[in-house]
CSV table of C-alpha atoms in Angstrom, one decimal:
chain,number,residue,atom,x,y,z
A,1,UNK,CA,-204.5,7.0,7.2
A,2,UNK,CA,-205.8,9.8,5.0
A,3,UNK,CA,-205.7,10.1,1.2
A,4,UNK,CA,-204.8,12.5,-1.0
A,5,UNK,CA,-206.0,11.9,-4.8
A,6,UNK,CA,-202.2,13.2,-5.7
A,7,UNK,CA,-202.5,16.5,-7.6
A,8,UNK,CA,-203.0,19.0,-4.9
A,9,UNK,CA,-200.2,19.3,-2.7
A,10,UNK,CA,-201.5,21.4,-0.4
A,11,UNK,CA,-204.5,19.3,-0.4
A,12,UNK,CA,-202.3,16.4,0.8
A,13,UNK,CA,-200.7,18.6,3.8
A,14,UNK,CA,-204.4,19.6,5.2
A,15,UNK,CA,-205.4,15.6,5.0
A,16,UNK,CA,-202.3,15.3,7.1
A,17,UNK,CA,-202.6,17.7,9.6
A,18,UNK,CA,-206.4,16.8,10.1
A,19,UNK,CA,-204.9,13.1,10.5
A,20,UNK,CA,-202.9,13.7,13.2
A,21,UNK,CA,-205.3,15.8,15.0
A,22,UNK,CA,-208.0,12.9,14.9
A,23,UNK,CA,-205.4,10.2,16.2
A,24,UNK,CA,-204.7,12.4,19.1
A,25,UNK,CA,-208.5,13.2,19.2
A,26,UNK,CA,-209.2,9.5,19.1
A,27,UNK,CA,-206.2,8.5,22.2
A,28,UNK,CA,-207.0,11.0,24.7
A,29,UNK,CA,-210.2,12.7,24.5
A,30,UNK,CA,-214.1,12.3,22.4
A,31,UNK,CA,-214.3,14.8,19.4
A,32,UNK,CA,-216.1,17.9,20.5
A,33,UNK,CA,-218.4,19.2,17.8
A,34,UNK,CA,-220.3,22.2,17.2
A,35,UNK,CA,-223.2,22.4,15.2
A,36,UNK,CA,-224.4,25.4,13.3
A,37,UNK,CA,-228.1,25.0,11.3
A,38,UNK,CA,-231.5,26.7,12.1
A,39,UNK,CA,-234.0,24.8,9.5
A,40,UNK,CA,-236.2,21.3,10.2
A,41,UNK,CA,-233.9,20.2,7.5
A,42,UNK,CA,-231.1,20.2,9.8
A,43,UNK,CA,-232.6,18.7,12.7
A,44,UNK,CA,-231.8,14.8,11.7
A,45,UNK,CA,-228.4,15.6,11.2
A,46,UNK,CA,-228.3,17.1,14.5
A,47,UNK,CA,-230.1,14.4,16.4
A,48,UNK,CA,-228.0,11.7,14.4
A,49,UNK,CA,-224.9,12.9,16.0
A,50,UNK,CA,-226.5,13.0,19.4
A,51,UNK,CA,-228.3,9.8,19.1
A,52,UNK,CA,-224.6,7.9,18.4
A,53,UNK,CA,-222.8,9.5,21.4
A,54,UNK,CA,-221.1,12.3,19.8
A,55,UNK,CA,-219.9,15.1,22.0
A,56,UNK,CA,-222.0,18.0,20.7
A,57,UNK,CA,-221.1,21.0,23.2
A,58,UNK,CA,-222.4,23.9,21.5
A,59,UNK,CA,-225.3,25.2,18.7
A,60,UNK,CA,-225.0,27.9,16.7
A,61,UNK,CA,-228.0,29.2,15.3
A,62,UNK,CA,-230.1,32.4,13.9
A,63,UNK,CA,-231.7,34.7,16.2
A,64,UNK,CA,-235.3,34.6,17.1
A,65,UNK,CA,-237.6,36.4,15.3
A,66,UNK,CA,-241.5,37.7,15.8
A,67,UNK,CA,-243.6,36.1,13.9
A,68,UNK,CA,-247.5,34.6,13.1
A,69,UNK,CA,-250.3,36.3,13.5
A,70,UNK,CA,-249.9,40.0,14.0
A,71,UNK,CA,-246.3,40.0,14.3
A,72,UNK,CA,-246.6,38.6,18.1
A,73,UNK,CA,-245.2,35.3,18.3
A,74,UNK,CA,-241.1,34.7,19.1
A,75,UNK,CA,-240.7,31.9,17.0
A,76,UNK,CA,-238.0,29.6,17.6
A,77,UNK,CA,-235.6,27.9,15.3
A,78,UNK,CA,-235.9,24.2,14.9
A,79,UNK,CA,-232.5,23.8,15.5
A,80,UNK,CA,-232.5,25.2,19.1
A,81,UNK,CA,-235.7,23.6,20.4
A,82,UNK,CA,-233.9,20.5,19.6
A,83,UNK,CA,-230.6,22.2,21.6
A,84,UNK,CA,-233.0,23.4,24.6
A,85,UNK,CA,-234.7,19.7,24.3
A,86,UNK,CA,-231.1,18.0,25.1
A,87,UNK,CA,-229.2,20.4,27.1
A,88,UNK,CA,-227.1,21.6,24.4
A,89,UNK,CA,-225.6,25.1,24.9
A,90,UNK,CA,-226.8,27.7,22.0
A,91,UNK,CA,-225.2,31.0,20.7
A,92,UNK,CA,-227.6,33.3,17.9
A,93,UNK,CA,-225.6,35.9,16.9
A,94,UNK,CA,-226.4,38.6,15.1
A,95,UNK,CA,-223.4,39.2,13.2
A,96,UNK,CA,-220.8,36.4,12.8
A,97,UNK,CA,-217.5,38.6,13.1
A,98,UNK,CA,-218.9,39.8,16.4
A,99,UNK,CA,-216.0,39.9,19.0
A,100,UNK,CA,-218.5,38.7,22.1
A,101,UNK,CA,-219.3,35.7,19.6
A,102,UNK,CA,-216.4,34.8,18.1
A,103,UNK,CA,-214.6,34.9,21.9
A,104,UNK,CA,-218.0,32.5,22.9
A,105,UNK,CA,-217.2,30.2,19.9
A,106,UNK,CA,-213.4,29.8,20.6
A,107,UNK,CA,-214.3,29.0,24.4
A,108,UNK,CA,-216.4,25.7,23.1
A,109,UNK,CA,-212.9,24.4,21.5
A,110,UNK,CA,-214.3,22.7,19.0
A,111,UNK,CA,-212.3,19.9,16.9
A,112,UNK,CA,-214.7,19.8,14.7
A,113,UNK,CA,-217.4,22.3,13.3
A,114,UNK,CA,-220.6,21.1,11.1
A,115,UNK,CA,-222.9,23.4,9.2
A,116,UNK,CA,-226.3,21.9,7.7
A,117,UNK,CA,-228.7,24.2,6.6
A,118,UNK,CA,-226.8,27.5,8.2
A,119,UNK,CA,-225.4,31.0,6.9
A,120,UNK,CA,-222.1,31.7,4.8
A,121,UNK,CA,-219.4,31.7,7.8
A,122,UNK,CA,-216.6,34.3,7.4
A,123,UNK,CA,-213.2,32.6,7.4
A,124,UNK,CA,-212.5,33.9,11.4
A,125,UNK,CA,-215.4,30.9,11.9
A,126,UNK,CA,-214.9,28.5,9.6
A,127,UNK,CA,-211.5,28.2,9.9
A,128,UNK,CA,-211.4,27.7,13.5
A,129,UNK,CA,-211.2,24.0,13.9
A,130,UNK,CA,-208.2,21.7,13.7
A,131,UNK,CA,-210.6,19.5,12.1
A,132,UNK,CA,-212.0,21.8,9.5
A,133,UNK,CA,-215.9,22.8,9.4
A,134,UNK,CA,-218.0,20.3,7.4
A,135,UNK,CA,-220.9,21.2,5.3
A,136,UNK,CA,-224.1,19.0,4.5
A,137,UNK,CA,-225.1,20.2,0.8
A,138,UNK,CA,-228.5,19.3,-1.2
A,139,UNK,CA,-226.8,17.9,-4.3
A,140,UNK,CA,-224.3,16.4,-6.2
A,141,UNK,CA,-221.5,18.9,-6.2
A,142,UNK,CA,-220.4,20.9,-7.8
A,143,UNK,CA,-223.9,21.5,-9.4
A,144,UNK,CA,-226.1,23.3,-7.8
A,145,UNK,CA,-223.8,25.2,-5.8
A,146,UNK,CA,-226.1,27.9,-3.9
A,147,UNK,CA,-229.3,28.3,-1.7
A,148,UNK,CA,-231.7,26.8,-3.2
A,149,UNK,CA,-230.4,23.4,-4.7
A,150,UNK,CA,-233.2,21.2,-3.7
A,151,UNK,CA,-235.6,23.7,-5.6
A,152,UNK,CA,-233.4,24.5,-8.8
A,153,UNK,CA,-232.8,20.3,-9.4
A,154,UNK,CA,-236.5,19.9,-9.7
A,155,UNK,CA,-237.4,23.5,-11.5
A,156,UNK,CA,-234.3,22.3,-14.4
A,157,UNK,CA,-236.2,18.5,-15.1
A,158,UNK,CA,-233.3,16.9,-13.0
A,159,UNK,CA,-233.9,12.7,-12.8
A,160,UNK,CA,-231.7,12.4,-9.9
A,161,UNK,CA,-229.5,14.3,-7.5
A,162,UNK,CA,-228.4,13.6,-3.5
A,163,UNK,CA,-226.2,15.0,-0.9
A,164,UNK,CA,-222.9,16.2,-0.3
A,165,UNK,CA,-220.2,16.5,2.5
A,166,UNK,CA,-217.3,18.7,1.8
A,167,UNK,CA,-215.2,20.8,4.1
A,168,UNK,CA,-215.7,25.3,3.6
A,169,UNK,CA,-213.5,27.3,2.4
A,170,UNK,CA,-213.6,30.7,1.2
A,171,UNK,CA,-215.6,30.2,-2.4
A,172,UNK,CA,-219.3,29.1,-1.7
A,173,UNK,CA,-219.8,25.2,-1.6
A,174,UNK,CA,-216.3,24.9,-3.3
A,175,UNK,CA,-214.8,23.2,-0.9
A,176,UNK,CA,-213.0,19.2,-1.1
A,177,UNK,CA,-215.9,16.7,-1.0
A,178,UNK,CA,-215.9,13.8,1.3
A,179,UNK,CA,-218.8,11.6,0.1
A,180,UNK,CA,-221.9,11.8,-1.8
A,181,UNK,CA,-224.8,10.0,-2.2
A,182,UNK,CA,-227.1,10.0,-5.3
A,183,UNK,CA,-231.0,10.5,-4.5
A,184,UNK,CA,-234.0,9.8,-7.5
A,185,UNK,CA,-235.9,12.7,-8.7
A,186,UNK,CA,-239.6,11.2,-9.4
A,187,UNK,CA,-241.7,12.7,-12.2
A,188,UNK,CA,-243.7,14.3,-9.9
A,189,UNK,CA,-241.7,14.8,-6.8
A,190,UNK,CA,-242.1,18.4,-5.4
A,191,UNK,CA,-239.5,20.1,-3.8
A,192,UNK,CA,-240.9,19.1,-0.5
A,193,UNK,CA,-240.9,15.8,-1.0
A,194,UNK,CA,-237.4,16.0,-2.0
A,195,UNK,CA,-236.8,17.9,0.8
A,196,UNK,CA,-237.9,15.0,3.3
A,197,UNK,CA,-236.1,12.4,1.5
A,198,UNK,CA,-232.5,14.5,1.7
A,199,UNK,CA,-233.1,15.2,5.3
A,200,UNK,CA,-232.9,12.0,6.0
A,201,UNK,CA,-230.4,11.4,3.6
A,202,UNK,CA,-228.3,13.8,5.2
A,203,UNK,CA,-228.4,13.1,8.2
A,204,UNK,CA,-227.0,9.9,7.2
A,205,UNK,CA,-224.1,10.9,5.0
A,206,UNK,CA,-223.2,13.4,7.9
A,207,UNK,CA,-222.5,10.8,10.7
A,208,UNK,CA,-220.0,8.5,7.8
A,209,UNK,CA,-218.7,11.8,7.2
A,210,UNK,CA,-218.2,12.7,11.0
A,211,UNK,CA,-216.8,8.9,11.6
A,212,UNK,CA,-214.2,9.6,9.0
A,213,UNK,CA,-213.5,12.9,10.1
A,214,UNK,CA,-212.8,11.3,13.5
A,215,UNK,CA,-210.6,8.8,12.4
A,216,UNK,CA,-208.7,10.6,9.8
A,217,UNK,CA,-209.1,7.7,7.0
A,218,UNK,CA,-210.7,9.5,3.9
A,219,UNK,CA,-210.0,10.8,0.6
A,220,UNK,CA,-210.8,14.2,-0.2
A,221,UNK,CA,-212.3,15.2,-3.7
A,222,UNK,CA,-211.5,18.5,-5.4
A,223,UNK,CA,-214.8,19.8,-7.3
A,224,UNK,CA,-214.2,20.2,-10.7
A,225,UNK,CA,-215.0,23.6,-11.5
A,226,UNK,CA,-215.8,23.2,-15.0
A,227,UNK,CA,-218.7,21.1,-13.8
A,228,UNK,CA,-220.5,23.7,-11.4
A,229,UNK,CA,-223.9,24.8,-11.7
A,230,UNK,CA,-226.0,27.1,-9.7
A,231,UNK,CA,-228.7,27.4,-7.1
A,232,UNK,CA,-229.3,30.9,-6.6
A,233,UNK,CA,-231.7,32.1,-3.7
A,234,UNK,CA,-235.4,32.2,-4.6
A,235,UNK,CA,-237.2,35.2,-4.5
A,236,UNK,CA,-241.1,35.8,-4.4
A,237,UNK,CA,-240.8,38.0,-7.4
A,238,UNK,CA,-239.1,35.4,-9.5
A,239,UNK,CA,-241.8,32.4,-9.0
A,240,UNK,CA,-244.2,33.7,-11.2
A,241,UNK,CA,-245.0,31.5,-13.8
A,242,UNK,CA,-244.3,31.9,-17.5
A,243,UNK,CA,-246.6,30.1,-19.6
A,244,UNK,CA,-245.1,31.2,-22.8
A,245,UNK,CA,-243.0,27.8,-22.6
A,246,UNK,CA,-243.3,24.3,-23.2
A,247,UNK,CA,-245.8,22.5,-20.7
A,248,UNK,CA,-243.1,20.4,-19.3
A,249,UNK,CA,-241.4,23.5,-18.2
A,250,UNK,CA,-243.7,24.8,-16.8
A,251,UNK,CA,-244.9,21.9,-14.8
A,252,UNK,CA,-241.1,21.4,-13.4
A,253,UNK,CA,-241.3,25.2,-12.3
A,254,UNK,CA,-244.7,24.8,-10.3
A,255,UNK,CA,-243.1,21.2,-8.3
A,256,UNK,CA,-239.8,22.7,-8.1
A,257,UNK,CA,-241.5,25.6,-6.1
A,258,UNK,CA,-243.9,23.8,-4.2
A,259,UNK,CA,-244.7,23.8,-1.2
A,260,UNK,CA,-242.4,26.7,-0.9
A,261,UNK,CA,-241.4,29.7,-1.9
A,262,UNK,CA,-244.6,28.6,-4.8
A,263,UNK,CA,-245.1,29.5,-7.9
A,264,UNK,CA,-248.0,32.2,-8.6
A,265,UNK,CA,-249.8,33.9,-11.7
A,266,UNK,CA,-251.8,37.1,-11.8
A,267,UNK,CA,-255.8,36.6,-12.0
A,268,UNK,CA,-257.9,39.8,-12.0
A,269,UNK,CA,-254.7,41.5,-10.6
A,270,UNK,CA,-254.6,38.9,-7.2
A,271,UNK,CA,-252.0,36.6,-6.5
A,272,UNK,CA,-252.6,33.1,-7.3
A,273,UNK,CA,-250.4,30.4,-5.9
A,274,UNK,CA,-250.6,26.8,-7.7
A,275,UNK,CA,-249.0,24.4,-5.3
A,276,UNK,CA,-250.1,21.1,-7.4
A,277,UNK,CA,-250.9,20.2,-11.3
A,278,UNK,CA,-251.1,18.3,-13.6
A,279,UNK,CA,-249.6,18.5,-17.4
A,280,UNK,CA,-251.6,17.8,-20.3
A,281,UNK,CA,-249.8,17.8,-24.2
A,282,UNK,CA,-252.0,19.0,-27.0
A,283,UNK,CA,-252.2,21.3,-28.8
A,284,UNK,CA,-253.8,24.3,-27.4
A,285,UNK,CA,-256.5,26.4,-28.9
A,286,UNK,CA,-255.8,28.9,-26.9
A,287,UNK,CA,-252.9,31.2,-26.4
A,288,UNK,CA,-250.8,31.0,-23.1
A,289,UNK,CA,-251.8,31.9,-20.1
A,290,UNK,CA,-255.8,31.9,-21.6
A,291,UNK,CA,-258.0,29.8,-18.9
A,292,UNK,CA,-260.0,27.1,-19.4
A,293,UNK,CA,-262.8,26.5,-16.9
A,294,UNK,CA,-266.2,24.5,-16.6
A,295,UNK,CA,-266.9,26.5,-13.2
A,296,UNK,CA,-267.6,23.4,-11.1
A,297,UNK,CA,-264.3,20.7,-11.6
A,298,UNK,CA,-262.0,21.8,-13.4
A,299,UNK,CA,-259.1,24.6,-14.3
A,300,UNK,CA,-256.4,24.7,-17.2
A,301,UNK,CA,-254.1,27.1,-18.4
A,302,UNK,CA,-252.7,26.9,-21.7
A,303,UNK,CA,-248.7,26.9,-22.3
A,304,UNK,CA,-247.2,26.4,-25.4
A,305,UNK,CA,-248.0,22.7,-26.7
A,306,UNK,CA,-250.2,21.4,-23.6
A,307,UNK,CA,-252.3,22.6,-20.4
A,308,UNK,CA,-251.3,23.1,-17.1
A,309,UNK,CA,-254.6,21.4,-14.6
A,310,UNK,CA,-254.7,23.5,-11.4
A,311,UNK,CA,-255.2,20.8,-8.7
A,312,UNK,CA,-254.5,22.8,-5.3
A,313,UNK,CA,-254.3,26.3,-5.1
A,314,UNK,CA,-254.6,29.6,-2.7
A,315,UNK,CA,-255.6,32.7,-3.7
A,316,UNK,CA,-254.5,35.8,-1.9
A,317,UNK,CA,-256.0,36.1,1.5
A,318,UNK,CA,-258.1,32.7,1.6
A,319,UNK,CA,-256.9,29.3,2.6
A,320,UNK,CA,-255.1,26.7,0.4
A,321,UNK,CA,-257.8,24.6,-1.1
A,322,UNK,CA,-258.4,21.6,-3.8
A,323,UNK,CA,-259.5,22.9,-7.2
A,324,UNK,CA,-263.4,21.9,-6.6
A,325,UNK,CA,-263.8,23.1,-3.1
A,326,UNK,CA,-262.3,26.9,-4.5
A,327,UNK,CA,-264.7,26.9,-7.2
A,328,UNK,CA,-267.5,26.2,-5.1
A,329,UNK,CA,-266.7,29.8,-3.7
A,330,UNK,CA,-264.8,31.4,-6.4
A,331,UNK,CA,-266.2,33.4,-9.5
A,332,UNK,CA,-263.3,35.2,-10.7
A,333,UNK,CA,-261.7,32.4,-13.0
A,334,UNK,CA,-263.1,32.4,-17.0
């Protein structure tokens, strides 16, 4: 039987109806599911489902795009090459609302619709259903409600975060939460480490989430609003660096970025991505942003009460190197 946590009545009458559809689901006929995500991120998740005998008859994923070298390689979500791998049927539509896919959708019949890692679905989608769509979010909703979660945890000193499942409605990552599940933020995780750990994580929230889904015994959470944070999308123009701060901000904004989108400073006008440090507090001698360099080990940059130690780094149209080997070639720091 499904719960209700008593102050939504509405809320109680969608637990309902989505209980009755999964008995009938569960007497007469598997749950079909159709999964929407393009990232590696969502690949566990997908293969979880698979893996456990779950009816997936249909992936929903973006289009390919040209990319590499030159422009001239058709690159491939991760998402579909798992699809293609298993025989799974995929749609890439250009524009959600499109009749042709929304008529393509509908023909699947979905009970169930889960979304890891995907686009904002207009209502025509997510709505389509009797089971709802389900989300798989990078935190602990509702903070860090937007793109970029993973990133924004680490970039604001977070000690510990997870993952969510929640059904969609209309307000990004608003919608009633099903579980969560709490994840450590080390001192010096980056965002990709992070990343590997709440892929898994996901995955593994997404088939308890599917399992109550399918039977119709769970209690639904409404996200207190008052709580919400954000996660805005990360833009290359917004990962510079600031080192007019305190050290241990700074340090949280280089992890946070790393290993992507990065976070870059300006030297002799050419972009200089720092994908590891360390942090040193002192007290600087030098203003911020003033480099320190012997020329043959070692690189600091000087924030507000410490130093920043470059450890790997790329500058703008070489490779990504270790601090020694790029100042075995480079003159252009000090």
């Amino acid at each position: 039987m499904s719960l209700s946590n008593g102050d939504e009545p509405n809320l109680a009458a969608n637990n309902d109806e989505r209980e009755q559809t999964a008995l009938s689901k569960t007497k007469n006929s598997p749950l079909r599911i159709v999964f929407m995500g393009t990232p590696e991120f969502a690949v566990p998740s997908l293969d979880i489902l698979v893996k456990n005998g779950y009816d997936v008859v249909g992936v929903v994923t973006t289009a390919d795009k040209w990319g590499g070298r030159g422009g001239k390689q058709l690159i491939e979500s991760p998402v579909k090459l798992y699809a293609i791998r298993n025989n799974i049927p995929v749609l890439q539509p250009e524009k959600l609302k499109a009749p042709a896919f929304i008529d393509a959708l509908r023909s699947w019949k979905a009970d169930l619709q889960i979304v890891v890692a995907f686009r904002m679905l207009p209502e025509i989608v997510w709505a389509m259903p009797p089971l709802g769509t389900m989300n798989v979010h990078g935190s602990l909703l509702p903070k860090y409600r937007g793109a970029a979660p993973i990133n924004w945890a680490i970039i604001e000193g977070e000690w510990e975060t997870g993952v969510t499942t929640f059904f969609l409605r209309h307000e990004i990552d608003t919608g009633d939460v099903l579980f969560t599940q709490k994840i450590p933020i080390g001192e010096n995780d980056t965002a990709g480490d992070l990343h590997d750990r709440m892929m898994i994580a996901g995955a593994e929230i997404l088939l308890k989430s599917v399992r109550a889904a399918e039977s119709g015994d769970y209690l639904l959470q409404r996200q207190p609003d008052t709580l919400a944070t954000h996660a805005p999308k990360i833009f290359m123009e917004t990962c510079e660096i600031n080192f007019a701060q305190p050290v241990e901000k700074v340090y949280n904004f280089i992890r946070g970025l790393s290993p992507y989108p990065t976070a870059w400073t300006l030297i002799n006008g050419l972009t200089f991505k720092i994908f590891s440090a360390q942090k040193e507090t002192a007290q600087p001698a030098e203003a911020p942003s003033v480099i320190t360099t012997d020329h043959k080990t070692f690189v600091k940059i000087a924030c507000l009460d410490g130093y920043i130690h470059l450890l790997d780094v790329q500058l703008a149209g070489k490779k990504r190197m270790g601090i020694k080997d790029f100042l075995n070639g480079a003159k252009i720091i000090g």
